[in-house]
Amino acid sequence: MPTPHYGQPRYRAIADELRERIENGAIPRGALLPPESVLAAEFRASRGTVRQALAVLRQEQVVATEHGRGTIAKPYQIEQASESETRHRYVAADTELATLLAVEVGSLLVERQRVSQENGAIVAVVRTYLTASSSSVNADER
Amino acid sequence: MPTPHYGQPRYRAIADELRERIENGAIPRGALLPPESVLAAEFRASRGTVRQALAVLRQEQVVATEHGRGTIAKPYQIEQASESETRHRYVAADTELATLLAVEVGSLLVERQRVSQENGAIVAVVRTYLTASSSSVNADER
DNA sequence: AGAAATTTGTCCGTATGTATC
DNA sequence: AGATACATACGGACAAATTTC
């Protein structure tokens, strides 16, 4: 199948699906994801496309990859101390964020939002903005 | 030619070379780099490998790529933004923040903004929202 | 200890989609 | 409309690190 990518690219859809599986526990934190070859088969995508999806998740700090070993769903997002819920979404850079991150206004950013709770009450909302356009350093991409 | 890459991978060597050309002015800041196809020819590499090299430079904020246009050597590397690494301001709670923090829409929140840098380049912006009444520092991350 | 199997990393070549000039 | 250039996707091959037997 040569290459249609209407709307959302395949690798982003795959990244979304894998992120979801991690967040809802289908892939437990700390566990190895299936190998790239298996994911490629499951999603009917090439290994390269799967690797692009994993690169997205690496940049979002959702997973980590080790050569010869596999890709791991990161156990604790940062501090397990207070239960935190994390959510990702894509946002356009406003002028301030664009200036700080040295990107064009309107370019795509990843917003990671987590809430920190104490005794069930949310006491803080933390939003982290990362550039979404570039894949990670050791990422394969084409 | 299938793939010899002793020592440093090809794409990193290409990234190093391009970075060097930008830093020593061979490629002026603000100018377009040669198209990927030309770079691929010059370095005797596939376009995919060149794109990997450019991805490295993008993450380093040395260049920016615009779809259909080209890849640009970034004019200003940083721009003194690091002055105010941390900044506080008051903002009104929008519906989402109000819901999460269990306050009324429009009530005053403290927004603390921090930037995290790597090699002088800002790689992430972290904003923490607290209710204006509680000012104690809490969980966050890079 | 060593060999084989597994899995990620790098690189190539090609084809097609999409945005800009 | 056409040319140019970046983005996405495929498939194959070999290298390197880790695990397993």
mmCIF file of N, CA and C in Angstrom, chain A residues 4-128:
data_model
loop_
_atom_site.group_PDB
_atom_site.id
_atom_site.type_symbol
_atom_site.label_atom_id
_atom_site.label_comp_id
_atom_site.label_asym_id
_atom_site.label_seq_id
_atom_site.Cartn_x
_atom_site.Cartn_y
_atom_site.Cartn_z
ATOM 1 N N PRO A 4 -1.381 6.792 1.463
ATOM 2 C CA PRO A 4 -2.326 7.895 1.664
ATOM 3 C C PRO A 4 -2.236 8.359 3.102
ATOM 4 N N HIS A 5 -2.253 9.633 3.332
ATOM 5 C CA HIS A 5 -2.339 10.078 4.738
ATOM 6 C C HIS A 5 -3.231 11.293 4.859
ATOM 7 N N TYR A 6 -4.473 11.029 4.598
ATOM 8 C CA TYR A 6 -5.466 12.092 4.740
ATOM 9 C C TYR A 6 -5.592 12.428 6.206
ATOM 10 N N GLY A 7 -5.888 13.683 6.485
ATOM 11 C CA GLY A 7 -6.105 14.083 7.871
ATOM 12 C C GLY A 7 -4.908 13.765 8.720
ATOM 13 N N GLN A 8 -5.141 13.012 9.771
ATOM 14 C CA GLN A 8 -4.051 12.732 10.684
ATOM 15 C C GLN A 8 -3.131 11.677 10.103
ATOM 16 N N PRO A 9 -1.820 11.900 10.210
ATOM 17 C CA PRO A 9 -0.880 10.883 9.746
ATOM 18 C C PRO A 9 -0.995 9.604 10.562
ATOM 19 N N ARG A 10 -0.623 8.504 9.921
ATOM 20 C CA ARG A 10 -0.717 7.199 10.581
ATOM 21 C C ARG A 10 0.076 7.173 11.879
ATOM 22 N N TYR A 11 1.271 7.729 11.843
ATOM 23 C CA TYR A 11 2.135 7.557 13.008
ATOM 24 C C TYR A 11 1.572 8.275 14.225
ATOM 25 N N ARG A 12 0.824 9.362 13.974
ATOM 26 C CA ARG A 12 0.209 10.047 15.114
ATOM 27 C C ARG A 12 -0.964 9.257 15.658
ATOM 28 N N ALA A 13 -1.713 8.646 14.765
ATOM 29 C CA ALA A 13 -2.842 7.825 15.213
ATOM 30 C C ALA A 13 -2.328 6.654 16.044
ATOM 31 N N ILE A 14 -1.240 6.046 15.584
ATOM 32 C CA ILE A 14 -0.666 4.923 16.332
ATOM 33 C C ILE A 14 -0.144 5.403 17.683
ATOM 34 N N ALA A 15 0.497 6.553 17.685
ATOM 35 C CA ALA A 15 0.991 7.107 18.954
ATOM 36 C C ALA A 15 -0.170 7.343 19.911
ATOM 37 N N ASP A 16 -1.263 7.881 19.393
ATOM 38 C CA ASP A 16 -2.428 8.142 20.237
ATOM 39 C C ASP A 16 -2.942 6.844 20.855
ATOM 40 N N GLU A 17 -3.036 5.817 20.014
ATOM 41 C CA GLU A 17 -3.558 4.534 20.491
ATOM 42 C C GLU A 17 -2.659 3.946 21.580
ATOM 43 N N LEU A 18 -1.358 3.983 21.351
ATOM 44 C CA LEU A 18 -0.432 3.411 22.336
ATOM 45 C C LEU A 18 -0.443 4.221 23.627
ATOM 46 N N ARG A 19 -0.520 5.538 23.503
ATOM 47 C CA ARG A 19 -0.583 6.384 24.698
ATOM 48 C C ARG A 19 -1.811 6.035 25.515
ATOM 49 N N GLU A 20 -2.902 5.837 24.800
ATOM 50 C CA GLU A 20 -4.147 5.481 25.476
ATOM 51 C C GLU A 20 -4.005 4.163 26.230
ATOM 52 N N ARG A 21 -3.403 3.198 25.580
ATOM 53 C CA ARG A 21 -3.240 1.891 26.237
ATOM 54 C C ARG A 21 -2.395 1.995 27.493
ATOM 55 N N ILE A 22 -1.429 2.882 27.463
ATOM 56 C CA ILE A 22 -0.593 3.047 28.641
ATOM 57 C C ILE A 22 -1.363 3.763 29.743
ATOM 58 N N GLU A 23 -2.099 4.782 29.318
ATOM 59 C CA GLU A 23 -2.792 5.571 30.344
ATOM 60 C C GLU A 23 -3.939 4.807 30.979
ATOM 61 N N ASN A 24 -4.588 3.927 30.220
ATOM 62 C CA ASN A 24 -5.687 3.184 30.830
ATOM 63 C C ASN A 24 -5.222 1.854 31.401
ATOM 64 N N GLY A 25 -3.931 1.584 31.341
ATOM 65 C CA GLY A 25 -3.415 0.407 32.019
ATOM 66 C C GLY A 25 -3.341 -0.853 31.176
ATOM 67 N N ALA A 26 -3.841 -0.783 29.957
ATOM 68 C CA ALA A 26 -3.758 -1.964 29.086
ATOM 69 C C ALA A 26 -2.301 -2.374 28.909
ATOM 70 N N ILE A 27 -1.438 -1.386 28.847
ATOM 71 C CA ILE A 27 -0.001 -1.660 28.932
ATOM 72 C C ILE A 27 0.466 -1.100 30.268
ATOM 73 N N PRO A 28 0.783 -1.979 31.213
ATOM 74 C CA PRO A 28 1.117 -1.494 32.562
ATOM 75 C C PRO A 28 2.394 -0.663 32.546
ATOM 76 N N ARG A 29 2.430 0.314 33.394
ATOM 77 C CA ARG A 29 3.636 1.125 33.540
ATOM 78 C C ARG A 29 4.784 0.240 33.992
ATOM 79 N N GLY A 30 5.907 0.433 33.370
ATOM 80 C CA GLY A 30 7.071 -0.367 33.727
ATOM 81 C C GLY A 30 7.223 -1.577 32.839
ATOM 82 N N ALA A 31 6.172 -1.915 32.112
ATOM 83 C CA ALA A 31 6.221 -3.097 31.255
ATOM 84 C C ALA A 31 6.796 -2.757 29.888
ATOM 85 N N LEU A 32 7.308 -3.770 29.243
ATOM 86 C CA LEU A 32 7.791 -3.614 27.879
ATOM 87 C C LEU A 32 6.608 -3.587 26.924
ATOM 88 N N LEU A 33 6.683 -2.696 25.971
ATOM 89 C CA LEU A 33 5.712 -2.737 24.885
ATOM 90 C C LEU A 33 6.038 -3.915 23.979
ATOM 91 N N PRO A 34 5.083 -4.329 23.169
ATOM 92 C CA PRO A 34 5.415 -5.356 22.171
ATOM 93 C C PRO A 34 6.515 -4.828 21.254
ATOM 94 N N PRO A 35 7.320 -5.723 20.696
ATOM 95 C CA PRO A 35 8.387 -5.279 19.796
ATOM 96 C C PRO A 35 7.832 -4.536 18.594
ATOM 97 N N GLU A 36 8.674 -3.735 18.013
ATOM 98 C CA GLU A 36 8.250 -2.918 16.881
ATOM 99 C C GLU A 36 7.677 -3.765 15.760
ATOM 100 N N SER A 37 8.266 -4.939 15.563
ATOM 101 C CA SER A 37 7.787 -5.787 14.466
ATOM 102 C C SER A 37 6.349 -6.240 14.723
ATOM 103 N N VAL A 38 6.041 -6.518 15.976
ATOM 104 C CA VAL A 38 4.688 -6.961 16.318
ATOM 105 C C VAL A 38 3.701 -5.806 16.176
ATOM 106 N N LEU A 39 4.112 -4.632 16.664
ATOM 107 C CA LEU A 39 3.239 -3.465 16.527
ATOM 108 C C LEU A 39 2.986 -3.163 15.051
ATOM 109 N N ALA A 40 4.024 -3.303 14.260
ATOM 110 C CA ALA A 40 3.874 -3.053 12.831
ATOM 111 C C ALA A 40 2.836 -3.996 12.237
ATOM 112 N N ALA A 41 2.912 -5.248 12.642
ATOM 113 C CA ALA A 41 1.945 -6.218 12.133
ATOM 114 C C ALA A 41 0.540 -5.875 12.609
ATOM 115 N N GLU A 42 0.413 -5.555 13.894
ATOM 116 C CA GLU A 42 -0.909 -5.262 14.438
ATOM 117 C C GLU A 42 -1.547 -4.064 13.762
ATOM 118 N N PHE A 43 -0.772 -3.031 13.565
ATOM 119 C CA PHE A 43 -1.336 -1.805 12.991
ATOM 120 C C PHE A 43 -1.269 -1.807 11.471
ATOM 121 N N ARG A 44 -0.773 -2.911 10.935
ATOM 122 C CA ARG A 44 -0.661 -2.982 9.478
ATOM 123 C C ARG A 44 0.132 -1.781 8.962
ATOM 124 N N ALA A 45 1.209 -1.470 9.642
ATOM 125 C CA ALA A 45 2.058 -0.350 9.234
ATOM 126 C C ALA A 45 3.483 -0.853 9.103
ATOM 127 N N SER A 46 4.305 -0.081 8.461
ATOM 128 C CA SER A 46 5.709 -0.476 8.356
ATOM 129 C C SER A 46 6.395 -0.221 9.696
ATOM 130 N N ARG A 47 7.532 -0.849 9.846
ATOM 131 C CA ARG A 47 8.258 -0.667 11.095
ATOM 132 C C ARG A 47 8.672 0.791 11.252
ATOM 133 N N GLY A 48 9.047 1.404 10.174
ATOM 134 C CA GLY A 48 9.436 2.815 10.221
ATOM 135 C C GLY A 48 8.329 3.696 10.768
ATOM 136 N N THR A 49 7.119 3.430 10.360
ATOM 137 C CA THR A 49 5.996 4.233 10.838
ATOM 138 C C THR A 49 5.773 4.009 12.330
ATOM 139 N N VAL A 50 5.880 2.765 12.749
ATOM 140 C CA VAL A 50 5.762 2.470 14.179
ATOM 141 C C VAL A 50 6.855 3.197 14.952
ATOM 142 N N ARG A 51 8.048 3.199 14.389
ATOM 143 C CA ARG A 51 9.152 3.866 15.079
ATOM 144 C C ARG A 51 8.899 5.372 15.186
ATOM 145 N N GLN A 52 8.252 5.913 14.189
ATOM 146 C CA GLN A 52 7.895 7.341 14.284
ATOM 147 C C GLN A 52 6.909 7.570 15.418
ATOM 148 N N ALA A 53 5.945 6.673 15.539
ATOM 149 C CA ALA A 53 4.968 6.797 16.621
ATOM 150 C C ALA A 53 5.674 6.706 17.980
ATOM 151 N N LEU A 54 6.583 5.761 18.096
ATOM 152 C CA LEU A 54 7.301 5.613 19.356
ATOM 153 C C LEU A 54 8.165 6.835 19.637
ATOM 154 N N ALA A 55 8.680 7.442 18.573
ATOM 155 C CA ALA A 55 9.489 8.651 18.755
ATOM 156 C C ALA A 55 8.637 9.763 19.370
ATOM 157 N N VAL A 56 7.382 9.840 18.943
ATOM 158 C CA VAL A 56 6.476 10.831 19.520
ATOM 159 C C VAL A 56 6.322 10.585 21.014
ATOM 160 N N LEU A 57 6.095 9.338 21.384
ATOM 161 C CA LEU A 57 5.884 9.018 22.790
ATOM 162 C C LEU A 57 7.155 9.210 23.605
ATOM 163 N N ARG A 58 8.284 8.977 22.968
ATOM 164 C CA ARG A 58 9.540 9.237 23.663
ATOM 165 C C ARG A 58 9.664 10.724 23.966
ATOM 166 N N GLN A 59 9.312 11.517 22.987
ATOM 167 C CA GLN A 59 9.433 12.954 23.219
ATOM 168 C C GLN A 59 8.476 13.432 24.299
ATOM 169 N N GLU A 60 7.355 12.763 24.381
ATOM 170 C CA GLU A 60 6.382 13.126 25.414
ATOM 171 C C GLU A 60 6.755 12.514 26.758
ATOM 172 N N GLN A 61 7.839 11.767 26.775
ATOM 173 C CA GLN A 61 8.308 11.147 28.013
ATOM 174 C C GLN A 61 7.367 10.065 28.505
ATOM 175 N N VAL A 62 6.579 9.527 27.631
ATOM 176 C CA VAL A 62 5.651 8.476 28.025
ATOM 177 C C VAL A 62 6.342 7.119 28.023
ATOM 178 N N VAL A 63 7.286 6.950 27.140
ATOM 179 C CA VAL A 63 8.024 5.694 27.071
ATOM 180 C C VAL A 63 9.518 5.975 26.985
ATOM 181 N N ALA A 64 10.304 4.931 27.186
ATOM 182 C CA ALA A 64 11.749 5.013 26.987
ATOM 183 C C ALA A 64 12.172 3.757 26.249
ATOM 184 N N THR A 65 13.169 3.898 25.415
ATOM 185 C CA THR A 65 13.592 2.765 24.585
ATOM 186 C C THR A 65 15.037 2.408 24.881
ATOM 187 N N GLU A 66 15.316 1.125 24.934
ATOM 188 C CA GLU A 66 16.686 0.667 25.142
ATOM 189 C C GLU A 66 17.099 -0.262 24.015
ATOM 190 N N HIS A 67 18.236 0.025 23.483
ATOM 191 C CA HIS A 67 18.767 -0.725 22.353
ATOM 192 C C HIS A 67 18.886 -2.201 22.699
ATOM 193 N N GLY A 68 18.345 -3.028 21.847
ATOM 194 C CA GLY A 68 18.447 -4.459 22.041
ATOM 195 C C GLY A 68 17.503 -5.023 23.071
ATOM 196 N N ARG A 69 16.796 -4.151 23.704
ATOM 197 C CA ARG A 69 15.926 -4.584 24.795
ATOM 198 C C ARG A 69 14.462 -4.370 24.458
ATOM 199 N N GLY A 70 14.100 -3.131 24.254
ATOM 200 C CA GLY A 70 12.703 -2.864 23.951
ATOM 201 C C GLY A 70 12.294 -1.481 24.378
ATOM 202 N N THR A 71 11.005 -1.230 24.302
ATOM 203 C CA THR A 71 10.477 0.066 24.696
ATOM 204 C C THR A 71 9.591 -0.111 25.919
ATOM 205 N N ILE A 72 9.846 0.699 26.930
ATOM 206 C CA ILE A 72 9.184 0.557 28.219
ATOM 207 C C ILE A 72 8.207 1.692 28.454
ATOM 208 N N ALA A 73 7.062 1.369 28.958
ATOM 209 C CA ALA A 73 6.126 2.401 29.413
ATOM 210 C C ALA A 73 6.667 2.960 30.711
ATOM 211 N N LYS A 74 6.894 4.245 30.749
ATOM 212 C CA LYS A 74 7.541 4.824 31.926
ATOM 213 C C LYS A 74 6.672 4.667 33.162
ATOM 214 N N PRO A 75 7.295 4.225 34.236
ATOM 215 C CA PRO A 75 6.557 3.883 35.448
ATOM 216 C C PRO A 75 5.872 5.088 36.093
ATOM 217 N N TYR A 76 6.658 5.973 36.590
ATOM 218 C CA TYR A 76 6.052 7.102 37.262
ATOM 219 C C TYR A 76 6.307 8.316 36.387
ATOM 220 N N GLN A 77 5.327 9.115 36.238
ATOM 221 C CA GLN A 77 5.518 10.225 35.336
ATOM 222 C C GLN A 77 6.577 11.157 35.869
ATOM 223 N N ILE A 78 6.568 11.410 37.153
ATOM 224 C CA ILE A 78 7.685 12.093 37.777
ATOM 225 C C ILE A 78 7.769 11.712 39.252
ATOM 226 N N GLU A 79 6.819 12.092 40.000
ATOM 227 C CA GLU A 79 6.768 11.734 41.403
ATOM 228 C C GLU A 79 5.454 11.046 41.656
ATOM 229 N N GLN A 80 5.552 9.827 42.114
ATOM 230 C CA GLN A 80 4.336 9.085 42.367
ATOM 231 C C GLN A 80 3.664 9.593 43.637
ATOM 232 N N ALA A 81 4.404 10.385 44.390
ATOM 233 C CA ALA A 81 3.985 10.794 45.724
ATOM 234 C C ALA A 81 2.501 11.153 45.794
ATOM 235 N N SER A 82 2.120 12.098 44.990
ATOM 236 C CA SER A 82 0.684 12.389 44.967
ATOM 237 C C SER A 82 0.137 11.914 43.632
ATOM 238 N N GLU A 83 -0.953 11.251 43.698
ATOM 239 C CA GLU A 83 -1.522 10.719 42.470
ATOM 240 C C GLU A 83 -1.702 11.844 41.473
ATOM 241 N N SER A 84 -1.260 11.589 40.305
ATOM 242 C CA SER A 84 -1.419 12.630 39.307
ATOM 243 C C SER A 84 -1.993 12.044 38.032
ATOM 244 N N GLU A 85 -2.812 12.803 37.451
ATOM 245 C CA GLU A 85 -3.385 12.399 36.180
ATOM 246 C C GLU A 85 -2.728 13.207 35.091
ATOM 247 N N THR A 86 -2.387 12.553 34.054
ATOM 248 C CA THR A 86 -1.694 13.229 32.973
ATOM 249 C C THR A 86 -2.496 13.122 31.685
ATOM 250 N N ARG A 87 -2.449 14.168 30.954
ATOM 251 C CA ARG A 87 -3.184 14.200 29.694
ATOM 252 C C ARG A 87 -2.362 14.982 28.687
ATOM 253 N N HIS A 88 -2.379 14.533 27.472
ATOM 254 C CA HIS A 88 -1.647 15.246 26.426
ATOM 255 C C HIS A 88 -2.620 15.796 25.395
ATOM 256 N N ARG A 89 -2.245 16.927 24.851
ATOM 257 C CA ARG A 89 -2.988 17.404 23.693
ATOM 258 C C ARG A 89 -2.097 18.334 22.896
ATOM 259 N N TYR A 90 -2.510 18.555 21.699
ATOM 260 C CA TYR A 90 -1.743 19.435 20.841
ATOM 261 C C TYR A 90 -2.362 20.827 20.846
ATOM 262 N N VAL A 91 -1.515 21.819 20.962
ATOM 263 C CA VAL A 91 -1.989 23.199 20.941
ATOM 264 C C VAL A 91 -1.102 24.008 19.993
ATOM 265 N N ALA A 92 -1.659 25.120 19.546
ATOM 266 C CA ALA A 92 -0.866 26.011 18.688
ATOM 267 C C ALA A 92 -0.112 26.992 19.573
ATOM 268 N N ALA A 93 1.099 27.296 19.181
ATOM 269 C CA ALA A 93 1.926 28.204 19.971
ATOM 270 C C ALA A 93 1.397 29.629 19.870
ATOM 271 N N ASP A 94 1.136 30.242 21.015
ATOM 272 C CA ASP A 94 0.803 31.663 20.983
ATOM 273 C C ASP A 94 2.120 32.444 20.925
ATOM 274 N N THR A 95 2.025 33.745 20.905
ATOM 275 C CA THR A 95 3.244 34.531 20.709
ATOM 276 C C THR A 95 4.251 34.293 21.821
ATOM 277 N N GLU A 96 3.771 34.206 23.038
ATOM 278 C CA GLU A 96 4.702 34.045 24.142
ATOM 279 C C GLU A 96 5.439 32.713 24.085
ATOM 280 N N LEU A 97 4.673 31.637 23.931
ATOM 281 C CA LEU A 97 5.303 30.320 23.862
ATOM 282 C C LEU A 97 6.191 30.216 22.631
ATOM 283 N N ALA A 98 5.740 30.804 21.551
ATOM 284 C CA ALA A 98 6.537 30.757 20.323
ATOM 285 C C ALA A 98 7.894 31.430 20.544
ATOM 286 N N THR A 99 7.853 32.561 21.220
ATOM 287 C CA THR A 99 9.104 33.267 21.488
ATOM 288 C C THR A 99 10.030 32.448 22.367
ATOM 289 N N LEU A 100 9.481 31.921 23.422
ATOM 290 C CA LEU A 100 10.309 31.164 24.361
ATOM 291 C C LEU A 100 10.910 29.921 23.732
ATOM 292 N N LEU A 101 10.108 29.245 22.939
ATOM 293 C CA LEU A 101 10.571 27.973 22.391
ATOM 294 C C LEU A 101 11.231 28.146 21.030
ATOM 295 N N ALA A 102 11.279 29.386 20.579
ATOM 296 C CA ALA A 102 11.961 29.667 19.313
ATOM 297 C C ALA A 102 11.337 28.900 18.156
ATOM 298 N N VAL A 103 10.015 28.979 18.083
ATOM 299 C CA VAL A 103 9.325 28.380 16.942
ATOM 300 C C VAL A 103 8.393 29.429 16.355
ATOM 301 N N GLU A 104 7.787 29.090 15.260
ATOM 302 C CA GLU A 104 6.864 30.028 14.615
ATOM 303 C C GLU A 104 5.566 30.097 15.410
ATOM 304 N N VAL A 105 4.954 31.256 15.420
ATOM 305 C CA VAL A 105 3.648 31.387 16.039
ATOM 306 C C VAL A 105 2.672 30.463 15.322
ATOM 307 N N GLY A 106 1.925 29.711 16.096
ATOM 308 C CA GLY A 106 0.935 28.824 15.504
ATOM 309 C C GLY A 106 1.436 27.411 15.270
ATOM 310 N N SER A 107 2.724 27.195 15.457
ATOM 311 C CA SER A 107 3.222 25.840 15.222
ATOM 312 C C SER A 107 2.759 24.917 16.347
ATOM 313 N N LEU A 108 2.771 23.651 16.064
ATOM 314 C CA LEU A 108 2.183 22.677 16.959
ATOM 315 C C LEU A 108 3.075 22.407 18.175
ATOM 316 N N LEU A 109 2.471 22.457 19.341
ATOM 317 C CA LEU A 109 3.186 22.097 20.562
ATOM 318 C C LEU A 109 2.459 20.941 21.234
ATOM 319 N N VAL A 110 3.192 20.216 22.015
ATOM 320 C CA VAL A 110 2.576 19.208 22.860
ATOM 321 C C VAL A 110 2.378 19.821 24.231
ATOM 322 N N GLU A 111 1.160 19.814 24.690
ATOM 323 C CA GLU A 111 0.894 20.276 26.050
ATOM 324 C C GLU A 111 0.629 19.060 26.923
ATOM 325 N N ARG A 112 1.487 18.877 27.900
ATOM 326 C CA ARG A 112 1.259 17.802 28.859
ATOM 327 C C ARG A 112 0.693 18.433 30.105
ATOM 328 N N GLN A 113 -0.458 18.001 30.501
ATOM 329 C CA GLN A 113 -1.066 18.570 31.703
ATOM 330 C C GLN A 113 -1.177 17.511 32.768
ATOM 331 N N ARG A 114 -0.679 17.822 33.910
ATOM 332 C CA ARG A 114 -0.910 16.891 35.010
ATOM 333 C C ARG A 114 -1.396 17.676 36.215
ATOM 334 N N VAL A 115 -2.212 17.007 36.991
ATOM 335 C CA VAL A 115 -2.741 17.662 38.173
ATOM 336 C C VAL A 115 -2.153 16.960 39.375
ATOM 337 N N SER A 116 -1.817 17.715 40.357
ATOM 338 C CA SER A 116 -1.296 17.080 41.558
ATOM 339 C C SER A 116 -2.339 17.208 42.655
ATOM 340 N N GLN A 117 -2.560 16.097 43.303
ATOM 341 C CA GLN A 117 -3.649 16.042 44.270
ATOM 342 C C GLN A 117 -3.110 15.838 45.671
ATOM 343 N N GLU A 118 -3.903 16.267 46.589
ATOM 344 C CA GLU A 118 -3.612 16.002 47.988
ATOM 345 C C GLU A 118 -4.912 15.702 48.693
ATOM 346 N N ASN A 119 -4.962 14.530 49.239
ATOM 347 C CA ASN A 119 -6.204 14.103 49.896
ATOM 348 C C ASN A 119 -7.384 14.209 48.934
ATOM 349 N N GLY A 120 -7.116 13.856 47.713
ATOM 350 C CA GLY A 120 -8.204 13.851 46.740
ATOM 351 C C GLY A 120 -8.503 15.195 46.119
ATOM 352 N N ALA A 121 -7.964 16.240 46.715
ATOM 353 C CA ALA A 121 -8.238 17.567 46.159
ATOM 354 C C ALA A 121 -7.089 17.991 45.245
ATOM 355 N N ILE A 122 -7.447 18.532 44.146
ATOM 356 C CA ILE A 122 -6.422 19.014 43.221
ATOM 357 C C ILE A 122 -5.881 20.338 43.720
ATOM 358 N N VAL A 123 -4.587 20.387 43.924
ATOM 359 C CA VAL A 123 -4.008 21.616 44.464
ATOM 360 C C VAL A 123 -3.199 22.380 43.433
ATOM 361 N N ALA A 124 -2.839 21.716 42.357
ATOM 362 C CA ALA A 124 -2.078 22.420 41.343
ATOM 363 C C ALA A 124 -2.276 21.778 39.986
ATOM 364 N N VAL A 125 -2.207 22.603 38.978
ATOM 365 C CA VAL A 125 -2.263 22.118 37.602
ATOM 366 C C VAL A 125 -0.946 22.519 36.940
ATOM 367 N N VAL A 126 -0.255 21.557 36.390
ATOM 368 C CA VAL A 126 1.031 21.817 35.760
ATOM 369 C C VAL A 126 0.938 21.529 34.272
ATOM 370 N N ARG A 127 1.283 22.509 33.500
ATOM 371 C CA ARG A 127 1.256 22.314 32.054
ATOM 372 C C ARG A 127 2.660 22.509 31.504
ATOM 373 N N THR A 128 3.108 21.512 30.783
ATOM 374 C CA THR A 128 4.427 21.568 30.167
ATOM 375 C C THR A 128 4.273 21.610 28.658
#
